[in-house]
Amino acid sequence: MAGGERQVSPRARARTAQDRRALVVAALQSDRPLAEVAEANELTAASLRRLIRQELAARLPQTAGSLASPTGRPIEIVRDQHGVPHVFAESETDAYAGLGFVVAQDRLWQLEYRRRWAYGTLAEVLGPGGVANDKAARTLQFHKLAEAEHAEHPPETRAALEAYAAGVNAAVAGFGDRLPIEFEVLGIPFAPWRAVDTVTIARASLWQFSGRIENIVIGEAAERLLPAELAARFLSVEAPYESIVPGHPDGSPGTFPVPPSKRGGDGPDASAEPLGSNQWAVGPGLSARGAPLLASDGHVPYYQPSTRYEIHLVGGRLDAIGIADAGVPTLQNGRSRGVAWGLTNNVSSNRDLYAEELNPANPDEVRDGDGWAALSRREETINVRGADSIRLTIRSSPRGPLVNHLVPSVDLAGDPPLALRWVGLDPRDCITGGLDLNAAQTAAEARETHRVWQFSGQNPGFADTAGHIGFQMRGRMPVRGRTVRGYRSPANPDDAWQEPVPFDALPAEADPPRGWIASANQRPHPVGSAYPLAGAYGDGYRGRRIRALLTEGETVKAPFTLADMGTMHQDVYSERAAELKAALADLLAGAPSGDDARANVSADLPRVARLLRRWDSRYTVGSVAASLFATFWWRWCARVAAARFPAHLHAPMAGAAGAVAHDLLLDGDFGWFEGEDDVQREARAAMSDALGWLREHLGDDWQQWAWGRLHPLKLTHALSAGRPVFAELFDIGPRPCPGGVGVLNQNSYAIRDRFWTTGGPHYRFLADLAETNQAQGVNTAGNAGNPASPHYADQFPDWLAGRYHPLWMDRADIEAHAEATLRLTPTT
């Protein structure tokens, strides 16, 4: 028998279609490997794999021919060879119905997942792994906020959301009794989509990018446990003078009309590195074609499928192409005929934790001014698949919900009740501005759409066909009377929120004389400026690298092409490594001493020093030095944190120790460690730890320590954990992944047996404004959510290699590259 496989038994061949369907579902539910499942069912592994593929193919949506329109008006959907749907409709509302329809066709399970993520019901289907998410969602009640917001939406916004929901539900009807296989694996139905579901997902996304209240705990720990000078160092960043707005043309800092006593300081409230994003644009004077170029790549956790969905919408005032979140109809990176846009996260603080004072006579009351206020209380029940339900008691003060259960405690015995105040807890409109941006045609119009944004800080950038480029920070940033990196006091008037910074006073640039704009999560304004903003800004290295690639000192490197912008997306040069490797090599060089031997310090340190000196500071997949430096940095930050903080805080404080770890290597000890020559001793010990870890996990052969082997990327489906057959069919990779933390091609990681890639540029977007009819993009895997689709992972090789595909906007180009056309027609 070919390949040594068993003959399929007559019993296996005789199964009915219903039996085969049940077998496939059972196989995907199983906790056993595919070969064992096949043998138990008298099948070969290849036969079972083929059965699963056939069942998945039977669940692919209809993409050609005709179906009933969800709006009663005609909508045409042309899918191109990259799986991108182009929706042509008579009106804007109908275009959003078409968007809901195609997203549900391609990503229905993901809509269900994201809805549960936002409502706090993931644990019902995922088990204990969903509990942490559900606790946060139930505490913050995103769905209640969404209901209040949606009740106040203008009629046009309500119509767009209702149309989107109608499109989703029409696509669900088209699946009949064969919904995407995930629903059958879990044994759950799909409840009809509602407009408020979209708003709830949008609300939860705000928390994902602007919550990060653990950074306030880090700030509190530093302020409470360190001397003031060391706390200031710890709460700084490695490249603090990198800012989005580099200063006014006359060199003066920004101004803001607030009395000096009410101004915030310059320092961040914590220095933990955000996941990050990059966005930049060059003006017509720097472009080879005489028109602006824009590049954007948001960095988010990796999932399979990607949370972003490529789409082209035409109807009414819409003719725009780009990416939308699954479940939300606004384009995050994209372009219309006249203007292109992208954005990065701005972590200027718009949330505080207040340490509440309990009434000694009544623990259900907290201090409120000169008196006491009752704590409200509600109970939530979190159902957990395969485990007992969890009862969650949530109390709230006049400041907001108590969130101690969501953050680590500075004091091992427990911190006081911590109440959260966050701008996202107010029921303001988070949808309308995005719908208006979809339709913008100029840089000025794009900027104005951000005026209504009253939530987390973000850094939108834009460029238009008239030659304009610009940056406009958006968000509602409350002014406080003082800068506090840790907890605030309800009793201190300086900790009360005042009126927010006016939109027109937020950092912004329009057609700057230098000819380019850029943001990469660095501070938005220069050090020393009077903006009352502070935040957990990025380390500044990616912003510095963009500047270095666009300029040589004061000279701009021009002219640029769109290909140059794509090359910048792929850049893996580490400014941190370039800055530190020589100093580190000096500390490691030299023959081992007797002290080294007694301290179990590796004799290989001189060899490491030589490799670091020769390293080009790039996180390429073949670099051994990149692995040495990254592993050292992990162990070094851990040692730095352990020297000053209690054991229960080592992990979070190590993640925020970059500024001190950096300064110790360059400046020597400034009182952080105790004793003489402690920096050299600790650095040598940290590198020895790194070498031991690399040997344990990658073997003794240093040639096997290449960065790509240490730093793999695997795109995993939410249901693959504990289901080997499911994982084999639905997961993508692993593959060697270039890039790392702090580089433009930023691919962050979680350290287990490898530095497993966990997040980064999920979608890369490029636009040349010399053209009005296309852009370029690439997703991590593909647009489809069914592995039987050719577009489930067709973009993954291009994403790894740094290639892009065209995003066509002209009907002739779309038709020339069409894969299928579906007409949604009125029913009689």
Short mmCIF file of N, CA, C and O in Angstrom, two decimals, residues 15 167 196 288 291 294 311 347 389 447 462 538 646 710:
data_model
loop_
_atom_site.label_atom_id
_atom_site.label_comp_id
_atom_site.label_asym_id
_atom_site.label_seq_id
_atom_site.Cartn_x
_atom_site.Cartn_y
_atom_site.Cartn_z
N ARG A 15 -20.36 5.20 5.57
CA ARG A 15 -20.95 6.24 6.40
C ARG A 15 -21.82 7.19 5.58
O ARG A 15 -21.49 7.55 4.46
N GLY A 167 -27.04 43.45 7.09
CA GLY A 167 -26.16 42.71 6.20
C GLY A 167 -25.59 41.47 6.86
O GLY A 167 -25.53 40.39 6.23
N VAL A 196 -26.29 47.65 18.30
CA VAL A 196 -25.58 47.93 19.55
C VAL A 196 -24.43 46.96 19.77
O VAL A 196 -23.48 47.26 20.51
N ALA A 288 9.24 61.24 -5.20
CA ALA A 288 9.74 61.13 -6.57
C ALA A 288 8.68 61.54 -7.59
O ALA A 288 9.01 62.01 -8.68
N ALA A 291 3.97 64.01 -5.26
CA ALA A 291 2.74 63.95 -4.46
C ALA A 291 3.06 63.21 -3.16
O ALA A 291 4.01 62.43 -3.09
N LEU A 294 2.09 58.01 1.93
CA LEU A 294 1.70 57.70 3.31
C LEU A 294 1.92 56.23 3.59
O LEU A 294 1.63 55.37 2.74
N ILE A 311 -11.43 45.86 2.66
CA ILE A 311 -12.74 46.15 2.08
C ILE A 311 -12.68 47.42 1.23
O ILE A 311 -11.91 48.34 1.53
N VAL A 347 -0.70 57.33 24.10
CA VAL A 347 -1.02 56.87 25.44
C VAL A 347 -0.95 57.99 26.48
O VAL A 347 -0.68 57.73 27.65
N SER A 389 -19.40 28.10 37.71
CA SER A 389 -19.60 29.52 37.45
C SER A 389 -18.90 30.35 38.52
O SER A 389 -18.64 29.90 39.63
N ARG A 447 -8.90 65.88 9.16
CA ARG A 447 -8.61 66.42 10.48
C ARG A 447 -9.90 66.75 11.23
O ARG A 447 -10.03 66.44 12.43
N PHE A 462 -2.44 62.07 7.88
CA PHE A 462 -3.20 62.05 6.63
C PHE A 462 -2.41 62.77 5.55
O PHE A 462 -1.51 63.58 5.82
N GLY A 538 5.99 55.37 24.35
CA GLY A 538 6.97 54.40 23.87
C GLY A 538 8.38 54.89 24.12
O GLY A 538 8.63 56.06 24.44
N PRO A 646 9.98 44.10 45.46
CA PRO A 646 9.65 42.80 46.04
C PRO A 646 9.30 41.78 44.97
O PRO A 646 8.93 42.14 43.84
N LEU A 710 14.79 31.32 17.38
CA LEU A 710 14.37 31.71 18.72
C LEU A 710 13.05 32.46 18.70
O LEU A 710 12.29 32.40 19.67
#
